[in-house]
PDB file of C-alpha atoms in Angstrom:
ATOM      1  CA  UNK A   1      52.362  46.086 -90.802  1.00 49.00           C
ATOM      2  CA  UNK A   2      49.232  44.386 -89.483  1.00 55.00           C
ATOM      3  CA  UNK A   3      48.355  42.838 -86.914  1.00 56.00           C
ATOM      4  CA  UNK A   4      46.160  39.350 -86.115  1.00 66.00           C
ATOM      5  CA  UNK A   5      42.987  39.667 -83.212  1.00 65.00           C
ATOM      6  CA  UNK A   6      41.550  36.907 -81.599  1.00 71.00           C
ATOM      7  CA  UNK A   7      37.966  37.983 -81.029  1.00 77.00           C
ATOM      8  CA  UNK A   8      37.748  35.089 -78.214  1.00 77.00           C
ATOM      9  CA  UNK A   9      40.605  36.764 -76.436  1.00 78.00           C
ATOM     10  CA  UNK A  10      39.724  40.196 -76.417  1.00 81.00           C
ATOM     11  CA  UNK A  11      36.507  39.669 -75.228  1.00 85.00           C
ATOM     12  CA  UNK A  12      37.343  37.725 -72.414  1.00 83.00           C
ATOM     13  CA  UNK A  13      40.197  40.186 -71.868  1.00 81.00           C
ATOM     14  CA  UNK A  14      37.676  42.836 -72.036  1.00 84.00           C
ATOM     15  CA  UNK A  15      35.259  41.005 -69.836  1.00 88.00           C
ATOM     16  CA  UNK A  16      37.867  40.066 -66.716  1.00 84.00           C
ATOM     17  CA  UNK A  17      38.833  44.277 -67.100  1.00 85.00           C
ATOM     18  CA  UNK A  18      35.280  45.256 -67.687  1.00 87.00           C
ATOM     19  CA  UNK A  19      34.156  43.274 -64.261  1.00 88.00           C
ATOM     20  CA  UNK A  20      36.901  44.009 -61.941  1.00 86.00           C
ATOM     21  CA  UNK A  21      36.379  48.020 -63.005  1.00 86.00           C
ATOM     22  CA  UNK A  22      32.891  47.884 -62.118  1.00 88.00           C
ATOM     23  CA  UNK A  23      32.997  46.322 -58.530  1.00 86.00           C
ATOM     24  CA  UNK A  24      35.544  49.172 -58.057  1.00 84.00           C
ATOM     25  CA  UNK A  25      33.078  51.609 -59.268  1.00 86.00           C
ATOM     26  CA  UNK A  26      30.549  49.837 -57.082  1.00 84.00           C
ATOM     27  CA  UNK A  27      33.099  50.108 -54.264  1.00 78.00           C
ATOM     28  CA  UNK A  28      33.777  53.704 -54.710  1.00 78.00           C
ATOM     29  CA  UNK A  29      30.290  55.078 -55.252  1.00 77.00           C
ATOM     30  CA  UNK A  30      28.556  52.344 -52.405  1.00 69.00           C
ATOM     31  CA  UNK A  31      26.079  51.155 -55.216  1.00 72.00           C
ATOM     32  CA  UNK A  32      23.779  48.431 -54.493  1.00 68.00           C
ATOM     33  CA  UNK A  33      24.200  46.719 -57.506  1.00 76.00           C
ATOM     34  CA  UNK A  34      24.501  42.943 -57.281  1.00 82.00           C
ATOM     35  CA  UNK A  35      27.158  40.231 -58.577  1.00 84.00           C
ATOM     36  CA  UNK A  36      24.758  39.647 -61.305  1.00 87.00           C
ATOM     37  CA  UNK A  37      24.352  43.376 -62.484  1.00 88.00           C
ATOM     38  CA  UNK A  38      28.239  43.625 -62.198  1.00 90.00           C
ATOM     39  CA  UNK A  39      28.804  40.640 -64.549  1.00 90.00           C
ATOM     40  CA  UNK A  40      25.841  41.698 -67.290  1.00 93.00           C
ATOM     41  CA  UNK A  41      27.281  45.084 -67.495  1.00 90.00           C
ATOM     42  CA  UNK A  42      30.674  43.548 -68.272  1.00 90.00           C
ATOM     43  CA  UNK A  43      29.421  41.093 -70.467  1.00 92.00           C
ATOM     44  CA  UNK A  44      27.751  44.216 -72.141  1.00 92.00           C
ATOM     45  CA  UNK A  45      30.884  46.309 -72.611  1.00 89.00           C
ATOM     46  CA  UNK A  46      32.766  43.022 -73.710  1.00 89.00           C
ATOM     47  CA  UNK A  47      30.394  42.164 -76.624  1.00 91.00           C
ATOM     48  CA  UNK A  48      29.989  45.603 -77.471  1.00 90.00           C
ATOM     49  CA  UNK A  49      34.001  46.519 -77.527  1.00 87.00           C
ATOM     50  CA  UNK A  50      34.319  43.015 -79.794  1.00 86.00           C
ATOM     51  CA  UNK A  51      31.190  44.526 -82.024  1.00 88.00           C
ATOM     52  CA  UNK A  52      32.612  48.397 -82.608  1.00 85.00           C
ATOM     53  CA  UNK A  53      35.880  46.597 -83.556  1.00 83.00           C
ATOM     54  CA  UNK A  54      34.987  44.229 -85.861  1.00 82.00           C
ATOM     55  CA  UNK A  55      33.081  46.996 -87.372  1.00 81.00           C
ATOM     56  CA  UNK A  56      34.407  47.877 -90.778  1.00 83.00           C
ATOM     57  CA  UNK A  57      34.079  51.703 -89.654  1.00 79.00           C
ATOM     58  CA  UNK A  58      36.812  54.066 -91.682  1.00 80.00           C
ATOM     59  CA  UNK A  59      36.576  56.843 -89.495  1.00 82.00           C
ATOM     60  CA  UNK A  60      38.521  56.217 -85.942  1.00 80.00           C
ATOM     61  CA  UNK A  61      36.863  59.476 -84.346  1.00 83.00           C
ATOM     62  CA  UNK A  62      33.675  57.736 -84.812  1.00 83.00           C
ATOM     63  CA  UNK A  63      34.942  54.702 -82.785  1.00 80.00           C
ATOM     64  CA  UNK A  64      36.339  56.480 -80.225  1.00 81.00           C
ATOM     65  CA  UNK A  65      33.003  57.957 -80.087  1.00 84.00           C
ATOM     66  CA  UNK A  66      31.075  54.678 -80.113  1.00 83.00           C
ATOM     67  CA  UNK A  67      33.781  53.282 -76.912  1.00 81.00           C
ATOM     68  CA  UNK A  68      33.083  56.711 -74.587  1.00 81.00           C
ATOM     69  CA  UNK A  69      29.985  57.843 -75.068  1.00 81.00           C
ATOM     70  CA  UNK A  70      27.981  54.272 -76.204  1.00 86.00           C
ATOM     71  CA  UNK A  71      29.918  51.345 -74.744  1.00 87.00           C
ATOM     72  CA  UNK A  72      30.992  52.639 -71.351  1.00 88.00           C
ATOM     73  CA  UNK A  73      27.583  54.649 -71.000  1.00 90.00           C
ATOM     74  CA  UNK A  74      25.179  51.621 -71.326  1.00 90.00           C
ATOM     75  CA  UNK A  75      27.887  49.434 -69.335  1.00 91.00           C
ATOM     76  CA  UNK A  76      27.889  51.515 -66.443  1.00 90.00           C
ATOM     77  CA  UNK A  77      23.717  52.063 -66.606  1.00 90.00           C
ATOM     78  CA  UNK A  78      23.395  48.081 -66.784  1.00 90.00           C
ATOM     79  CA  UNK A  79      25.724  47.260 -63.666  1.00 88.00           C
ATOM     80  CA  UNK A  80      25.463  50.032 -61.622  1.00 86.00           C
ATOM     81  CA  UNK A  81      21.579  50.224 -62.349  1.00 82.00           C
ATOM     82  CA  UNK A  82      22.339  54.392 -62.998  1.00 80.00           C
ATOM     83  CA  UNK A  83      19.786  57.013 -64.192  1.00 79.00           C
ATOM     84  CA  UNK A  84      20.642  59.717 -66.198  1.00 78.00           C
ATOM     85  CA  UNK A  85      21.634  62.424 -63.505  1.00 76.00           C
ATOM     86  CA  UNK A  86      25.202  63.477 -61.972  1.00 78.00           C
ATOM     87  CA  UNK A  87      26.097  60.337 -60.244  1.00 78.00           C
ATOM     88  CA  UNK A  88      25.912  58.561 -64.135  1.00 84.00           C
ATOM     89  CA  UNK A  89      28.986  60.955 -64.973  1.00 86.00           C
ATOM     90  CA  UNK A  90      30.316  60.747 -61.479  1.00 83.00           C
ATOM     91  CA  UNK A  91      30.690  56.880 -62.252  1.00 85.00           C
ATOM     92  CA  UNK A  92      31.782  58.005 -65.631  1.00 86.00           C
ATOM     93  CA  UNK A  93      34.691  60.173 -64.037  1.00 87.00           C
ATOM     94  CA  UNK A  94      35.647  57.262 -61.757  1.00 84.00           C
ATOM     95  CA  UNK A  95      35.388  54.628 -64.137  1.00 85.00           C
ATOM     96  CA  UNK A  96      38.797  56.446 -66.003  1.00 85.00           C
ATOM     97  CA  UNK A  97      40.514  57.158 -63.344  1.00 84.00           C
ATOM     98  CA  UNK A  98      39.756  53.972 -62.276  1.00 81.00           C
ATOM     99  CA  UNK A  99      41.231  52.346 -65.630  1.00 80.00           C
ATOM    100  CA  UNK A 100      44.519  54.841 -65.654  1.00 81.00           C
ATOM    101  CA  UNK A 101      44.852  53.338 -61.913  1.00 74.00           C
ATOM    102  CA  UNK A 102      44.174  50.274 -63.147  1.00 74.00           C
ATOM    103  CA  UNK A 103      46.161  49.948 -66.039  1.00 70.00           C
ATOM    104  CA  UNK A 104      49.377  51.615 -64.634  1.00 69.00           C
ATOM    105  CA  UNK A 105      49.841  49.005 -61.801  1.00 65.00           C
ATOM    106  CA  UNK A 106      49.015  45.993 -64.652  1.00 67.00           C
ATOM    107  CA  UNK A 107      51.582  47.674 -66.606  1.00 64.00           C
ATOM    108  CA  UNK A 108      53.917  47.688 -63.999  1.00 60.00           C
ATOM    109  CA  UNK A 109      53.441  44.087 -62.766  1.00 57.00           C
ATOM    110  CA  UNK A 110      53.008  42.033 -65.827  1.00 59.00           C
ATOM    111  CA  UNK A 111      56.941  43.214 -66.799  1.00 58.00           C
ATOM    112  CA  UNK A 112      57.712  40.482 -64.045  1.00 53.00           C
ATOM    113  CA  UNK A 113      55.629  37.793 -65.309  1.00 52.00           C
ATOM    114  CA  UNK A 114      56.509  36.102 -68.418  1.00 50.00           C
ATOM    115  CA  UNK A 115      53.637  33.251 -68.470  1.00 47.00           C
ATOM    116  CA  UNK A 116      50.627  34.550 -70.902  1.00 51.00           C
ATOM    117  CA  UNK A 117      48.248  32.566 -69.081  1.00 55.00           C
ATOM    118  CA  UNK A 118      48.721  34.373 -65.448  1.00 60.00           C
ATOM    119  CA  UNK A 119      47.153  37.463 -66.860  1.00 61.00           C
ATOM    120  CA  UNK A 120      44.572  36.713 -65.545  1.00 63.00           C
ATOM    121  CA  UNK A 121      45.753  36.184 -61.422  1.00 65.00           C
ATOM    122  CA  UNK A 122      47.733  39.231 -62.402  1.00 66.00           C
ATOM    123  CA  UNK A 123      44.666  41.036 -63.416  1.00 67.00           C
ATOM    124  CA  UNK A 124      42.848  39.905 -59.902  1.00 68.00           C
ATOM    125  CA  UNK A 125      45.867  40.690 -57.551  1.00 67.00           C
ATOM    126  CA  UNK A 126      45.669  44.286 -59.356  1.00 67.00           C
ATOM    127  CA  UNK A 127      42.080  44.314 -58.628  1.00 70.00           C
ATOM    128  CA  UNK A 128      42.953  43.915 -54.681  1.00 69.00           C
ATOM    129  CA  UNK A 129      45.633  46.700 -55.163  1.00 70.00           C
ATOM    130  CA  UNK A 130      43.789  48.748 -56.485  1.00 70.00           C
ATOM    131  CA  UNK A 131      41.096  48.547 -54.012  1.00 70.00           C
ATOM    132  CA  UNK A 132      43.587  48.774 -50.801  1.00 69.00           C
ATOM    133  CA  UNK A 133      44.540  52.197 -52.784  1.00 67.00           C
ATOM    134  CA  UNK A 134      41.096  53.681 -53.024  1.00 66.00           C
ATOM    135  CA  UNK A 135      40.328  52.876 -49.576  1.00 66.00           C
ATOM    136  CA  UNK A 136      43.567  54.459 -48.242  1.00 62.00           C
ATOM    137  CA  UNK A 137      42.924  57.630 -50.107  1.00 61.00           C
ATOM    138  CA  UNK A 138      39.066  57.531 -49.322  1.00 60.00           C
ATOM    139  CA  UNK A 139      40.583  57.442 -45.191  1.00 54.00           C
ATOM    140  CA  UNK A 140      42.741  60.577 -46.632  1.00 50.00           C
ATOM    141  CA  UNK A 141      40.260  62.635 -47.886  1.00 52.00           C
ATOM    142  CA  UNK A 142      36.980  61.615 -46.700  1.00 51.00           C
ATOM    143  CA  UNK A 143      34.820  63.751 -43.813  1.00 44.00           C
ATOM    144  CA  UNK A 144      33.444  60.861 -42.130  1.00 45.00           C
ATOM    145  CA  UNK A 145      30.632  60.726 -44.231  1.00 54.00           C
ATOM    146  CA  UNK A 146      29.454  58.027 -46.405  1.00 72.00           C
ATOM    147  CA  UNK A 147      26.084  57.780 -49.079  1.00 77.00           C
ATOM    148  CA  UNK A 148      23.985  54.827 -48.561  1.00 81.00           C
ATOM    149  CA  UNK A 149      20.028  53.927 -49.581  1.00 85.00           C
ATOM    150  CA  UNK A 150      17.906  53.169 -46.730  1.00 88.00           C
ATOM    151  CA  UNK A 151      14.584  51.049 -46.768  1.00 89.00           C
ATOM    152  CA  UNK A 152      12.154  52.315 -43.870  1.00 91.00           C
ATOM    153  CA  UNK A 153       9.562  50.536 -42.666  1.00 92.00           C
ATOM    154  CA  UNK A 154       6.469  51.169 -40.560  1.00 89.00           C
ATOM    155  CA  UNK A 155       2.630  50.355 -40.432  1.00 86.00           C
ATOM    156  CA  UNK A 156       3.222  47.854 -43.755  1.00 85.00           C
ATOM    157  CA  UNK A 157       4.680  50.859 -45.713  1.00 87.00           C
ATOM    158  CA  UNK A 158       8.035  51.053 -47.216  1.00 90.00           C
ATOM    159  CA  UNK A 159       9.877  53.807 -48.607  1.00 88.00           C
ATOM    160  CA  UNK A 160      13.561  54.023 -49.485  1.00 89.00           C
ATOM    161  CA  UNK A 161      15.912  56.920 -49.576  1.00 88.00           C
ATOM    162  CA  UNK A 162      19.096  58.082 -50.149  1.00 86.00           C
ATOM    163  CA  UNK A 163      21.269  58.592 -46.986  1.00 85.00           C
ATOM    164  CA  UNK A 164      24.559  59.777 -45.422  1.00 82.00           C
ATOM    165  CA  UNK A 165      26.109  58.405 -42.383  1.00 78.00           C
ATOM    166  CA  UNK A 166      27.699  61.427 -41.088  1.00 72.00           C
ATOM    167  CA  UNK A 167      29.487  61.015 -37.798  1.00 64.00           C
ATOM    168  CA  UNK A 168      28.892  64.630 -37.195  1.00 66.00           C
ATOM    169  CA  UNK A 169      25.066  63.551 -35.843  1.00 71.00           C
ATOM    170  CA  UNK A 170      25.816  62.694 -32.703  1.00 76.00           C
ATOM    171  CA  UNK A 171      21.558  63.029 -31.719  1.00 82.00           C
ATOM    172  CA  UNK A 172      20.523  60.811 -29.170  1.00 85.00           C
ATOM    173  CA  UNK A 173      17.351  60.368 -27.156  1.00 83.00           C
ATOM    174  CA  UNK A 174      17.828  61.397 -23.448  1.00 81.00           C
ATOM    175  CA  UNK A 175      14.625  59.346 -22.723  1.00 83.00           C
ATOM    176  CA  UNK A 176      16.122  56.106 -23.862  1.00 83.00           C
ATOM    177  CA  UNK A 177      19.616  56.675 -25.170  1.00 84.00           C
ATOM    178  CA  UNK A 178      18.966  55.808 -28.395  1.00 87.00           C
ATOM    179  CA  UNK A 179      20.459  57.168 -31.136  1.00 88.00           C
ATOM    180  CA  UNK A 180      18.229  59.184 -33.709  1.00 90.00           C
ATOM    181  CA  UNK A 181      18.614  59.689 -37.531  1.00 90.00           C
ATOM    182  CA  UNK A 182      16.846  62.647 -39.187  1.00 90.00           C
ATOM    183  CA  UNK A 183      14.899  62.727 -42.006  1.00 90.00           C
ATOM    184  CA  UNK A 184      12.794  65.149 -44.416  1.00 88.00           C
ATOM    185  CA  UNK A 185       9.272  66.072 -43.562  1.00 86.00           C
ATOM    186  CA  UNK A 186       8.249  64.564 -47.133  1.00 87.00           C
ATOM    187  CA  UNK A 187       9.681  61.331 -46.578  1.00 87.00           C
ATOM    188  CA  UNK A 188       7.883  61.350 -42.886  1.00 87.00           C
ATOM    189  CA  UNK A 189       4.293  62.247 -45.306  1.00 87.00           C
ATOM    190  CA  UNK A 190       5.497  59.297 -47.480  1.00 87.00           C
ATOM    191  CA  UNK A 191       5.548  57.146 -44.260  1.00 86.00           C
ATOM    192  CA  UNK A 192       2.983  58.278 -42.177  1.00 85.00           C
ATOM    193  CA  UNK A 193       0.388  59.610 -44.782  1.00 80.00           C
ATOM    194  CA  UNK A 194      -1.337  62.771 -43.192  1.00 74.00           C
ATOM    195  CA  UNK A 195      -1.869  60.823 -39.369  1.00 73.00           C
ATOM    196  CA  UNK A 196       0.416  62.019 -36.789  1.00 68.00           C
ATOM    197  CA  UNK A 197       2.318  59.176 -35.453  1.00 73.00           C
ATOM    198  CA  UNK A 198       1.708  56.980 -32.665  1.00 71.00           C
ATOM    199  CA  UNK A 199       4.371  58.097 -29.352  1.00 70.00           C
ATOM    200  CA  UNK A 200       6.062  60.986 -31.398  1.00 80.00           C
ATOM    201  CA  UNK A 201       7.205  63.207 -28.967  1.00 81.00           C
ATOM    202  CA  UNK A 202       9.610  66.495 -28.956  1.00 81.00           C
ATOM    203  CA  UNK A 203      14.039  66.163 -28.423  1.00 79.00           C
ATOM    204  CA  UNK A 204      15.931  69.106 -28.280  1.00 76.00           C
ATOM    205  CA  UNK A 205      18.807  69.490 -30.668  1.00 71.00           C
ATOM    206  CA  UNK A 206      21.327  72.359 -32.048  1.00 66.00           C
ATOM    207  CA  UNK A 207      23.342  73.212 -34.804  1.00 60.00           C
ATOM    208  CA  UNK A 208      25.640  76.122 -36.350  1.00 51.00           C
ATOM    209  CA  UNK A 209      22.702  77.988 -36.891  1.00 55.00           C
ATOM    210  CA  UNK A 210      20.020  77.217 -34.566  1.00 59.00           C
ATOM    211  CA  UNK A 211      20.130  76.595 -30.852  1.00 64.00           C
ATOM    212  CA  UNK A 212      18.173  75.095 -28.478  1.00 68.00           C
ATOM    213  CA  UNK A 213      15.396  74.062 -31.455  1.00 74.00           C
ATOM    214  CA  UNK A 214      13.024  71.240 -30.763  1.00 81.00           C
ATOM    215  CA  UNK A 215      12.496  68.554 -33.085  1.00 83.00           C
ATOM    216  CA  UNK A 216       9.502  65.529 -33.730  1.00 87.00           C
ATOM    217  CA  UNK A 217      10.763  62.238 -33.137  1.00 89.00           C
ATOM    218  CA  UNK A 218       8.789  58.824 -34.198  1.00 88.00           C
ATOM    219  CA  UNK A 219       9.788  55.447 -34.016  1.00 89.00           C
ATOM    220  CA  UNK A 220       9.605  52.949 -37.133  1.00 90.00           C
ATOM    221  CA  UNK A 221       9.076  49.159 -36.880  1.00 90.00           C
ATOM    222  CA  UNK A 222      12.558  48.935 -38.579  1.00 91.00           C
ATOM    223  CA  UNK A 223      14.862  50.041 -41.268  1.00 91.00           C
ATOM    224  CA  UNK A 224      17.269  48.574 -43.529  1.00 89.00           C
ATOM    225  CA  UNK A 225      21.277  49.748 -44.901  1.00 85.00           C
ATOM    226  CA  UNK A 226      21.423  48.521 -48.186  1.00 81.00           C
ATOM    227  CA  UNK A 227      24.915  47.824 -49.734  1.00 69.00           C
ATOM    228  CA  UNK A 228      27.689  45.540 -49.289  1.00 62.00           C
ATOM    229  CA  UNK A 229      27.755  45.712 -45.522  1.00 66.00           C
ATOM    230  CA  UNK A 230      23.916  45.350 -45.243  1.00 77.00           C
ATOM    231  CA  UNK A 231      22.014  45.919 -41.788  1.00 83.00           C
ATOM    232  CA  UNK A 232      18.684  45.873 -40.282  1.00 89.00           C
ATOM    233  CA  UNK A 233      17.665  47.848 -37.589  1.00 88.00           C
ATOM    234  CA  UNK A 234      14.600  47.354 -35.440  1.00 91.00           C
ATOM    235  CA  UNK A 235      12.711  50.094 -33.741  1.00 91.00           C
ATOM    236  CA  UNK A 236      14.451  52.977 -35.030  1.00 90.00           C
ATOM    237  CA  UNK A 237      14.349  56.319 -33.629  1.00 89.00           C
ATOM    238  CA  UNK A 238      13.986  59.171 -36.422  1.00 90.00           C
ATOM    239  CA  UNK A 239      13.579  62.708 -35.985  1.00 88.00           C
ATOM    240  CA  UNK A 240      11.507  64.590 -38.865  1.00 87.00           C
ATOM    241  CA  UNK A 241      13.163  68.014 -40.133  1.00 85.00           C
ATOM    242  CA  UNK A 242      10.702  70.677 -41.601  1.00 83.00           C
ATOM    243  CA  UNK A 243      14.322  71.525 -43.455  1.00 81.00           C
ATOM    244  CA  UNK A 244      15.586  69.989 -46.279  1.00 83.00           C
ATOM    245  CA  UNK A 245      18.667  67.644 -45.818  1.00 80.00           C
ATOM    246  CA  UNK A 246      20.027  68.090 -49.193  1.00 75.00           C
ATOM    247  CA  UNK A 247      19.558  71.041 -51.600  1.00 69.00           C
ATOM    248  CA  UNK A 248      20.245  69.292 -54.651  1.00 69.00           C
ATOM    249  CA  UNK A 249      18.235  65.853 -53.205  1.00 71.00           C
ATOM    250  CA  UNK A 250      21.471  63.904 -53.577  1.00 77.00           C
ATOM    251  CA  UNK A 251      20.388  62.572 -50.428  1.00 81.00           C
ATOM    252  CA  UNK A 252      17.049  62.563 -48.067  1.00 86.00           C
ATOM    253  CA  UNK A 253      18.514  61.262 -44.844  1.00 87.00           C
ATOM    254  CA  UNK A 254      21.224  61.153 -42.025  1.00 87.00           C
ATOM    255  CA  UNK A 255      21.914  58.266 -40.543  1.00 86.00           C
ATOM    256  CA  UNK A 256      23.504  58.284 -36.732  1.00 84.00           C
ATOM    257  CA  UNK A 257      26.490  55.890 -37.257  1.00 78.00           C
ATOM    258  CA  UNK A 258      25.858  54.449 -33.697  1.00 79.00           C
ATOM    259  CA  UNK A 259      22.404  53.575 -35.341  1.00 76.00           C
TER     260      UNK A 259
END
């Protein structure tokens, strides 16, 4: 028994999957990858899928080998624009459970669809699905919290960090009523140099473990959310903790969401 592969077919079969996988990923991770990454990183795994299988390789353990730890490796670096650290095998993680996800509700659908040629709208209505099922669970199970990068701005200087908007930071000025996002001392050297800024002044503040603490607070000339729901802020209020924010550095910032 044998059977006959179209190399044209596979590849763009491999592409359409390949792209709509990674805008999930992109989705589910809040990467700031663009269109263009997206589509180069599935044009990567496509031509690389089509070039381990045409391969004449007699060993299948090595091709399973060259699919999980080659193909989807460099296809997630190229899209998602990835380093090698945790969030690389975070996407990783995703990216099958993703596929399983994906696959089970193409699986499910195509049985009703007897036309070759609408796998295709098949494969983008599963797309939407799937997405509507990610977000549901991500209302489920997420802490009103969500990771971010951040460009700041002041004096000509820009420096961009990894943030969470936590709803949890509630920190306002009682001066002006504006809301104040915290960041790390370092970052506030990175932004200010060694010169103490102009109007920083002291806000009170508390938490689980301290209470009635005082805290700097500067204002920047703005900043900017990157990601798919992009916003600039002007004159941002930012209070500079001697603490760090994150142990592990997965993020250098809290963002007020009233911000």
């Amino acid at each position: 028994m044998y059977y006959e592969l179209y190399i044209d077919i596979l590849f763009l079969v491999n592409f359409m999957m390949d792209y709509i996988l990674l805008l999930l990923i992109k989705k589910i991770l809040k990467c700031t990858a663009t269109l263009g990454n997206i589509s180069l990183g599935a044009l990567t795994g496509a031509l690389l899928t089509c070039l381990v299988v045409a391969l004449p390789i007699p060993w299948p353990l090595l091709k399973i080998l060259l699919f999980h730890g080659v193909v989807n490796i460099l296809m997630l670096k190229i899209a998602l624009r990835l380093k090698w650290d945790k969030k690389l095998w975070k996407a990783l993680f995703f990216m099958y459970i993703t596929s399983f996800l994906l696959g089970g509700i193409l699986e499910h659908v195509r049985q009703y669809v007897e036309i070759g040629s609408l796998f295709f709208v098949l494969a983008v209505g599963c797309y939407y699905i799937s997405s509507g099922i990610w977000k549901i669970l991500d209302l489920i199970f997420k802490t009103g919290q969500c990771r971010c990068d951040v460009e700041l701005y002041v004096n000509g200087r820009c420096v961009t960090v990894p943030a969470l908007i936590d709803t949890g930071n509630t920190l306002r000025d009682k001066l002006t009523g504006k809301p104040v996002n915290i960041i790390e001392s370092q970052t506030a050297e990175e932004l200010f140099g060694k010169e103490i800024p102009e109007g920083i002044r002291y806000i009170s503040y508390h938490t689980i473990g301290r209470k009635n603490a005082v805290m700097p607070v500067a204002v920047l000339d703005s900043l900017r959310i990157a990601g798919e729901n992009e916003k600039w802020v002007d004159k941002p209020m930012v209070g500079i903790s001697e603490e760090k924010i994150s142990s592990d550095g997965e993020y250098r910032m809290i963002i007020n969401p009233d911000t």
